[in-house]
Every structure is written in C-alpha cells, then in structure tokens.
JSON list of C-alpha atoms in Angstrom, two decimals:
[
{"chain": "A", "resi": 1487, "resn": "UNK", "atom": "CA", "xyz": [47.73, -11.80, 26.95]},
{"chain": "A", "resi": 1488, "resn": "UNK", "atom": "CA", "xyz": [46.80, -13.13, 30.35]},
{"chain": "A", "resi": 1489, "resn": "UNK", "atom": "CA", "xyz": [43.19, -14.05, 31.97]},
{"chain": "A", "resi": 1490, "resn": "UNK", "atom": "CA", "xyz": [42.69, -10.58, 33.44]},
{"chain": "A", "resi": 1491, "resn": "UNK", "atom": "CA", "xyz": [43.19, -8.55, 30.27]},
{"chain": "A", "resi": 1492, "resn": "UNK", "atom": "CA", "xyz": [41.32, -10.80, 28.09]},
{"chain": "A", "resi": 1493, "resn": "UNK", "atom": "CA", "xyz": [37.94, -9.89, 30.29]},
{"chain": "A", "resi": 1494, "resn": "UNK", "atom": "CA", "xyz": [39.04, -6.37, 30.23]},
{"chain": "A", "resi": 1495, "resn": "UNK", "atom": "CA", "xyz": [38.68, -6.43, 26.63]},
{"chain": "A", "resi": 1496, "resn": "UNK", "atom": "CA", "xyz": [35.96, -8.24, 26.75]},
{"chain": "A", "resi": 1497, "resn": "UNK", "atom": "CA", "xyz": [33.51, -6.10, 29.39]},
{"chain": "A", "resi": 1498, "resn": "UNK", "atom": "CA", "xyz": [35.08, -3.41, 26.85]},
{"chain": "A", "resi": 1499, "resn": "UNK", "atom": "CA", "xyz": [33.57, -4.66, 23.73]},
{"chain": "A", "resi": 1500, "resn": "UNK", "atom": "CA", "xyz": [30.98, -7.34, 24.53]},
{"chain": "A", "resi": 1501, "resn": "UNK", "atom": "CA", "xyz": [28.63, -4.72, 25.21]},
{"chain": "A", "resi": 1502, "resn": "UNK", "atom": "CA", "xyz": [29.37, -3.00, 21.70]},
{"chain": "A", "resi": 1503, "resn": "UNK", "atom": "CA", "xyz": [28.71, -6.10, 20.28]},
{"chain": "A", "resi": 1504, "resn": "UNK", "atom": "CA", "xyz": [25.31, -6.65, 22.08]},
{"chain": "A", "resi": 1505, "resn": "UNK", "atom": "CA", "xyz": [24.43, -3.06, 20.83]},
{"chain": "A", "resi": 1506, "resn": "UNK", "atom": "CA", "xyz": [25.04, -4.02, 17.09]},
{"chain": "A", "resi": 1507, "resn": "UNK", "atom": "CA", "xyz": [22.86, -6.89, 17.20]},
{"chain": "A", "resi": 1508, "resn": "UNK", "atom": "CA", "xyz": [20.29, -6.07, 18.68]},
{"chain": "A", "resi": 1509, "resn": "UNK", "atom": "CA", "xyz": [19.88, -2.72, 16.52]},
{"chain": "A", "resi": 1510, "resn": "UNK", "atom": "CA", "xyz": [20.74, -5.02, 13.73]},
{"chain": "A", "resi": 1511, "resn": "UNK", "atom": "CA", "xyz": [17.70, -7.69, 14.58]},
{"chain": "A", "resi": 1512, "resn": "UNK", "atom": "CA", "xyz": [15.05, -4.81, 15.63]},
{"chain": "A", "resi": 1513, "resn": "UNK", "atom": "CA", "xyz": [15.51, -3.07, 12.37]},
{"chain": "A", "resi": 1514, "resn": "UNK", "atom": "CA", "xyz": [15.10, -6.13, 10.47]},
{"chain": "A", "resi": 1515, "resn": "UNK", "atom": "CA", "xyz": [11.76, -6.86, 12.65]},
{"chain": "A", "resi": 1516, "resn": "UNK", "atom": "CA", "xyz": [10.56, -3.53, 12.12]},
{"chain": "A", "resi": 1517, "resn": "UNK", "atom": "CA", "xyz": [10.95, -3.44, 8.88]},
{"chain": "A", "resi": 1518, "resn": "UNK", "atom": "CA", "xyz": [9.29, -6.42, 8.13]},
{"chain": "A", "resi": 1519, "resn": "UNK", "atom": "CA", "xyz": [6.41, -5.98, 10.49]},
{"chain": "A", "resi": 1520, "resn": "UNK", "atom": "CA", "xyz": [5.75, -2.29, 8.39]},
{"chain": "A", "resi": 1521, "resn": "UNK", "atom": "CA", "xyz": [5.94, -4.69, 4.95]},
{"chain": "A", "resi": 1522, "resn": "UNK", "atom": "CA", "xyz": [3.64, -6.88, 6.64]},
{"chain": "A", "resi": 1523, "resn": "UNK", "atom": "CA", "xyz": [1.13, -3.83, 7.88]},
{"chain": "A", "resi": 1524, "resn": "UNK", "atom": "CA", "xyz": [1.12, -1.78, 4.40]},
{"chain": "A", "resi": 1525, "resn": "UNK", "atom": "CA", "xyz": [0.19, -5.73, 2.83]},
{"chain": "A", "resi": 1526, "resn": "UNK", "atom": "CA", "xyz": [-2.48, -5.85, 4.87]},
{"chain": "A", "resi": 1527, "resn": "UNK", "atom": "CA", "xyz": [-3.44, -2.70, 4.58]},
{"chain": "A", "resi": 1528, "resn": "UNK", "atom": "CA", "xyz": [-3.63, -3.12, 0.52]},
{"chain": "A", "resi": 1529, "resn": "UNK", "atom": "CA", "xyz": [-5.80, -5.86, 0.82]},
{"chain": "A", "resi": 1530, "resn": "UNK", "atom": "CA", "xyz": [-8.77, -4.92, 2.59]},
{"chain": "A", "resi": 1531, "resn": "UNK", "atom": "CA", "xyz": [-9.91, -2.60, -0.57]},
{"chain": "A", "resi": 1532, "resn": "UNK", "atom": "CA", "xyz": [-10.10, -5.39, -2.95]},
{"chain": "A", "resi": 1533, "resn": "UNK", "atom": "CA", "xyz": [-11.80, -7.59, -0.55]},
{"chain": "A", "resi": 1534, "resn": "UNK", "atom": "CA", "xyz": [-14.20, -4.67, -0.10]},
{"chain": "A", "resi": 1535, "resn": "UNK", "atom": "CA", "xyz": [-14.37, -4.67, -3.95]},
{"chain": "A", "resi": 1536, "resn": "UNK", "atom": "CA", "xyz": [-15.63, -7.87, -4.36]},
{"chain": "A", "resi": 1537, "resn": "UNK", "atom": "CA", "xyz": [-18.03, -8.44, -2.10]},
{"chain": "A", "resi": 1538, "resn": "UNK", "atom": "CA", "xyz": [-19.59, -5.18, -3.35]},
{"chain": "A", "resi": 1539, "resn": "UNK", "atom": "CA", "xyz": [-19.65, -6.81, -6.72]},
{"chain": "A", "resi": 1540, "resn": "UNK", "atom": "CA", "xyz": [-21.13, -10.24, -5.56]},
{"chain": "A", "resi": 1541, "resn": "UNK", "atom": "CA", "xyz": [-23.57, -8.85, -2.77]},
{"chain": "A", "resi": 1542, "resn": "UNK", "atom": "CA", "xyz": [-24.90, -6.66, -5.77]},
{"chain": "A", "resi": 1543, "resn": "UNK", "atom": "CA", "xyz": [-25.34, -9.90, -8.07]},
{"chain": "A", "resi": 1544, "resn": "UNK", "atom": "CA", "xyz": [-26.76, -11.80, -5.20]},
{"chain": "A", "resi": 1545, "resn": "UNK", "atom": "CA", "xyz": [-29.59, -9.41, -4.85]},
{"chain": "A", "resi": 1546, "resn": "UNK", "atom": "CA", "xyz": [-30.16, -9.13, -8.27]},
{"chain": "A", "resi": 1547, "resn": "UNK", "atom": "CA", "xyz": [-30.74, -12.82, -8.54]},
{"chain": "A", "resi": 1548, "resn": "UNK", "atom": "CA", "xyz": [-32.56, -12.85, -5.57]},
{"chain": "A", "resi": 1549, "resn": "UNK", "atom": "CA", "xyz": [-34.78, -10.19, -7.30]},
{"chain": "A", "resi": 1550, "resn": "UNK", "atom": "CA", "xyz": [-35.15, -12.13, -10.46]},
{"chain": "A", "resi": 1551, "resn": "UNK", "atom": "CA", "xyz": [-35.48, -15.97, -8.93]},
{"chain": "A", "resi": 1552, "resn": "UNK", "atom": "CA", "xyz": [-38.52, -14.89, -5.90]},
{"chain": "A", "resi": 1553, "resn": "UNK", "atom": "CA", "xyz": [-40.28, -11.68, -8.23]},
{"chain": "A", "resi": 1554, "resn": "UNK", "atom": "CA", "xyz": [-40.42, -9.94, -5.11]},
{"chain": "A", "resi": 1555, "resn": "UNK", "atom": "CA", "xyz": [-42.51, -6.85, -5.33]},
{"chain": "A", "resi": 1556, "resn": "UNK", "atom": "CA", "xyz": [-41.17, -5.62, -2.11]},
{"chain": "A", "resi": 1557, "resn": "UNK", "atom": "CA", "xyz": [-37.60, -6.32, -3.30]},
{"chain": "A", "resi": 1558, "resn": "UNK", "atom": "CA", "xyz": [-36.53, -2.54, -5.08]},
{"chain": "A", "resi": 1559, "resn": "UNK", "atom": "CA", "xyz": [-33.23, -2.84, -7.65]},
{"chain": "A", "resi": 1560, "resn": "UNK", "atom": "CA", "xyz": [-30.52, -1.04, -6.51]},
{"chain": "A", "resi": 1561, "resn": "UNK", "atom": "CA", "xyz": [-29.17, 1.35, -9.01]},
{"chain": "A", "resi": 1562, "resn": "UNK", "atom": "CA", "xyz": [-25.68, -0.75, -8.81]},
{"chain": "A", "resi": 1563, "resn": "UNK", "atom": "CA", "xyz": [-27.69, -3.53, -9.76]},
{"chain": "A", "resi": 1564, "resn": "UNK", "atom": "CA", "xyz": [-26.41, -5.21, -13.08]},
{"chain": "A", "resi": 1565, "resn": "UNK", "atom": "CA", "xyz": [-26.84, -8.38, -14.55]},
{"chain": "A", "resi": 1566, "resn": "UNK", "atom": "CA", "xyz": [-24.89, -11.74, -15.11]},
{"chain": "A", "resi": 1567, "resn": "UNK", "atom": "CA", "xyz": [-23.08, -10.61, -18.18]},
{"chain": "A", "resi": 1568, "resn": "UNK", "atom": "CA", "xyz": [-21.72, -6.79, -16.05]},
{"chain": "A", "resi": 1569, "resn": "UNK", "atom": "CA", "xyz": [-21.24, -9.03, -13.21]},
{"chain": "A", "resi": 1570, "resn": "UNK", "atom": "CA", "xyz": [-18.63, -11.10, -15.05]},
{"chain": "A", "resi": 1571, "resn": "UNK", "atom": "CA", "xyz": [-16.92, -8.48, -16.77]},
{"chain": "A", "resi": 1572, "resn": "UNK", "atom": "CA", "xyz": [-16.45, -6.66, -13.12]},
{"chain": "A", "resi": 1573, "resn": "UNK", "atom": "CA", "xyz": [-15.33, -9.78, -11.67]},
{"chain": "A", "resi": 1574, "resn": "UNK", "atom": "CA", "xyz": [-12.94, -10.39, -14.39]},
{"chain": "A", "resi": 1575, "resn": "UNK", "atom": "CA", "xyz": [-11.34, -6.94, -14.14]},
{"chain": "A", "resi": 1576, "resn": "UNK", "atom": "CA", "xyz": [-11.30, -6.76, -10.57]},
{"chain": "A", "resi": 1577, "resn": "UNK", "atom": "CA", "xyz": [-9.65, -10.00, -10.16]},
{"chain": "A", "resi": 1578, "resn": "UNK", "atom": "CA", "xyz": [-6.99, -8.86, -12.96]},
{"chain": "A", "resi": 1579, "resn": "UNK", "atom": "CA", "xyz": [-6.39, -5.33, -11.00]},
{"chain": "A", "resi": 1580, "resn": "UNK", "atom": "CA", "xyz": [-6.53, -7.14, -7.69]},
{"chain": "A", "resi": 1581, "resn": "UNK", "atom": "CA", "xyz": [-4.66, -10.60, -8.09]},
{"chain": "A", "resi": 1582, "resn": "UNK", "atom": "CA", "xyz": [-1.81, -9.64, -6.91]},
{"chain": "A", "resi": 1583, "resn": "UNK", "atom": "CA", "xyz": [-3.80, -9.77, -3.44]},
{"chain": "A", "resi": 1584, "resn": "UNK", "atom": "CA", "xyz": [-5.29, -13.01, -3.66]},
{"chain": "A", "resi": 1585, "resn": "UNK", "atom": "CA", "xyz": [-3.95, -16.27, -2.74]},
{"chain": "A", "resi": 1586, "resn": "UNK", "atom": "CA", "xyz": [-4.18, -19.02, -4.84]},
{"chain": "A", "resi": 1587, "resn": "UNK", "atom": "CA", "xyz": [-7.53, -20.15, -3.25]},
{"chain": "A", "resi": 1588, "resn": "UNK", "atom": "CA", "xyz": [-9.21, -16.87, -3.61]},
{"chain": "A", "resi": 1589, "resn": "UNK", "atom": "CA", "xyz": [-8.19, -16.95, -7.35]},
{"chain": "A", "resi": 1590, "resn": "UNK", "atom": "CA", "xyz": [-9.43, -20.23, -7.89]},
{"chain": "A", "resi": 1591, "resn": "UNK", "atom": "CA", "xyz": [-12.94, -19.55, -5.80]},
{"chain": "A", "resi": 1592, "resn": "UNK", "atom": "CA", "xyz": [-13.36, -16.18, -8.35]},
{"chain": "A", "resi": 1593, "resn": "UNK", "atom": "CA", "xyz": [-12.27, -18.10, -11.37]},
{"chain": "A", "resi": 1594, "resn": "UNK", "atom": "CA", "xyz": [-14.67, -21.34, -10.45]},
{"chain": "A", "resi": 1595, "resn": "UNK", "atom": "CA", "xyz": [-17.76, -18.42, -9.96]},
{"chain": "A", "resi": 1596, "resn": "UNK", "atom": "CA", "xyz": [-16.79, -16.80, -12.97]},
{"chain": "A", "resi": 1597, "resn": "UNK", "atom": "CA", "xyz": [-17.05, -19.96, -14.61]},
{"chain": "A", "resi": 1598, "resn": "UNK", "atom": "CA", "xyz": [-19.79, -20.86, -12.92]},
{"chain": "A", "resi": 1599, "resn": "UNK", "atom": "CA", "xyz": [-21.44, -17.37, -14.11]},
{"chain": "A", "resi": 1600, "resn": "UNK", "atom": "CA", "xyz": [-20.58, -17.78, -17.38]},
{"chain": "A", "resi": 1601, "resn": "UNK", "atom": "CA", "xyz": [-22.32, -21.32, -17.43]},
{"chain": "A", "resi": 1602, "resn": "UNK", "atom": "CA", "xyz": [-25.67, -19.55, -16.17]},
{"chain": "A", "resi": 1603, "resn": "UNK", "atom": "CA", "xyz": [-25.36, -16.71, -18.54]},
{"chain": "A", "resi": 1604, "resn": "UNK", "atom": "CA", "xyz": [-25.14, -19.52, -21.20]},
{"chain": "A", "resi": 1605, "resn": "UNK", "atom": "CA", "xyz": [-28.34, -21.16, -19.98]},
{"chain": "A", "resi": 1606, "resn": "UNK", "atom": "CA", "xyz": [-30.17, -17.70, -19.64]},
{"chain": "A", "resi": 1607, "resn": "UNK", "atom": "CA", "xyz": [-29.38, -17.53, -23.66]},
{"chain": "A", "resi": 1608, "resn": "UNK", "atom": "CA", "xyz": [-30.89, -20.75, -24.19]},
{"chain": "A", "resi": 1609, "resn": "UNK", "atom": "CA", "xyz": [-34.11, -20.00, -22.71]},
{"chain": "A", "resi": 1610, "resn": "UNK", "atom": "CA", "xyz": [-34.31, -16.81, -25.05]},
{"chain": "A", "resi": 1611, "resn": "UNK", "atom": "CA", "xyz": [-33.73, -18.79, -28.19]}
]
C-alpha cells in the first residue's frame, strides 16, 4: 500500500471509529448519570424520615424541659423510649442511604438517647 491509499482508508473508517466511541462513552455517561439521579432520588425520603422523627422528639423535650403552657403536643409526639425504637428501625430500613458519618451521628444520638432514657428511670426509682 502506498501514502495515498492508506488516507483513503483512513477518511473511510476514521470517522466509523469516531462514531463508536463516542456512542460508546455517552452511553456509559448516561447511564451513570441516571444511577447517580435515581440514588439521589432514594435518598431524600429517608432524610425526610428522620428529621420528622427528631424534630418530633425535639419538641417533645422542649415541651417537657420549659412546661410551656402555650406549647400544645403534637399527636406524633412520643417519648424517648418510641423515639429510639423509630430511630433504630429507620436507620436499619434506611442505612443503605447513609454514609458512614450519618450512621455514626444516629448511632452516637441513639446512644446518647438511650443514656437519657436511663437517667429518666433513675429519677422514677
């Protein structure tokens, strides 16, 4: 083969080529960017989850620590000991979500709970 067919051949299949790859690259990049969006998409619910569970606990101790008569329980209100058991079950249905971090934050309240339910049953004794 000579200089002149050789670039025949290749304005022949260099284009070909180019086509492959890039259809090749953009479905990899699309694919991953849909992985990516349905992730993200899972994990605003259990977010959502616990904060409902801690901004209901939060107002129930803010209830209990100030004895505000203004202050009306909510009907989702529950105590220390509900509290824990819904943290502990929605970090078990929802850990699959969390980073480490966020697991270690809920475990180090749950612990933290549990220490303060412990005192509570002191005081009762």
């Amino acid at each position: 083969m000579n200089n002149p067919e050789i670039f025949k051949w290749l304005a022949i299949f260099s284009p070909i080529i180019s086509a492959i790859l890039v259809g090749v690259v953009t479905h990899k990049l699309s694919n991953r960017s849909k992985r990516i969006e349905i992730l993200y998409q899972n994990k605003i619910p259990p977010f959502y989850e616990l904060q409902k569970i801690l901004i209901d606990y939060r107002f129930e101790l803010e209830i209990n620590i100030y004895n505000n008569p203004y202050l009306e329980r909510s009907s989702d209100a529950k105590g220390s000991v509900e509290t824990l058991s819904l943290l502990n079950n929605a970090l078990v249905s929802n850990s699959i979500y969390l980073n480490k971090e966020s697991k270690k934050a809920v475990m180090d309240l749950v612990t933290q709970i549990n220490f303060y339910c412990s005192l509570q049953k002191e005081d009762f004794e």
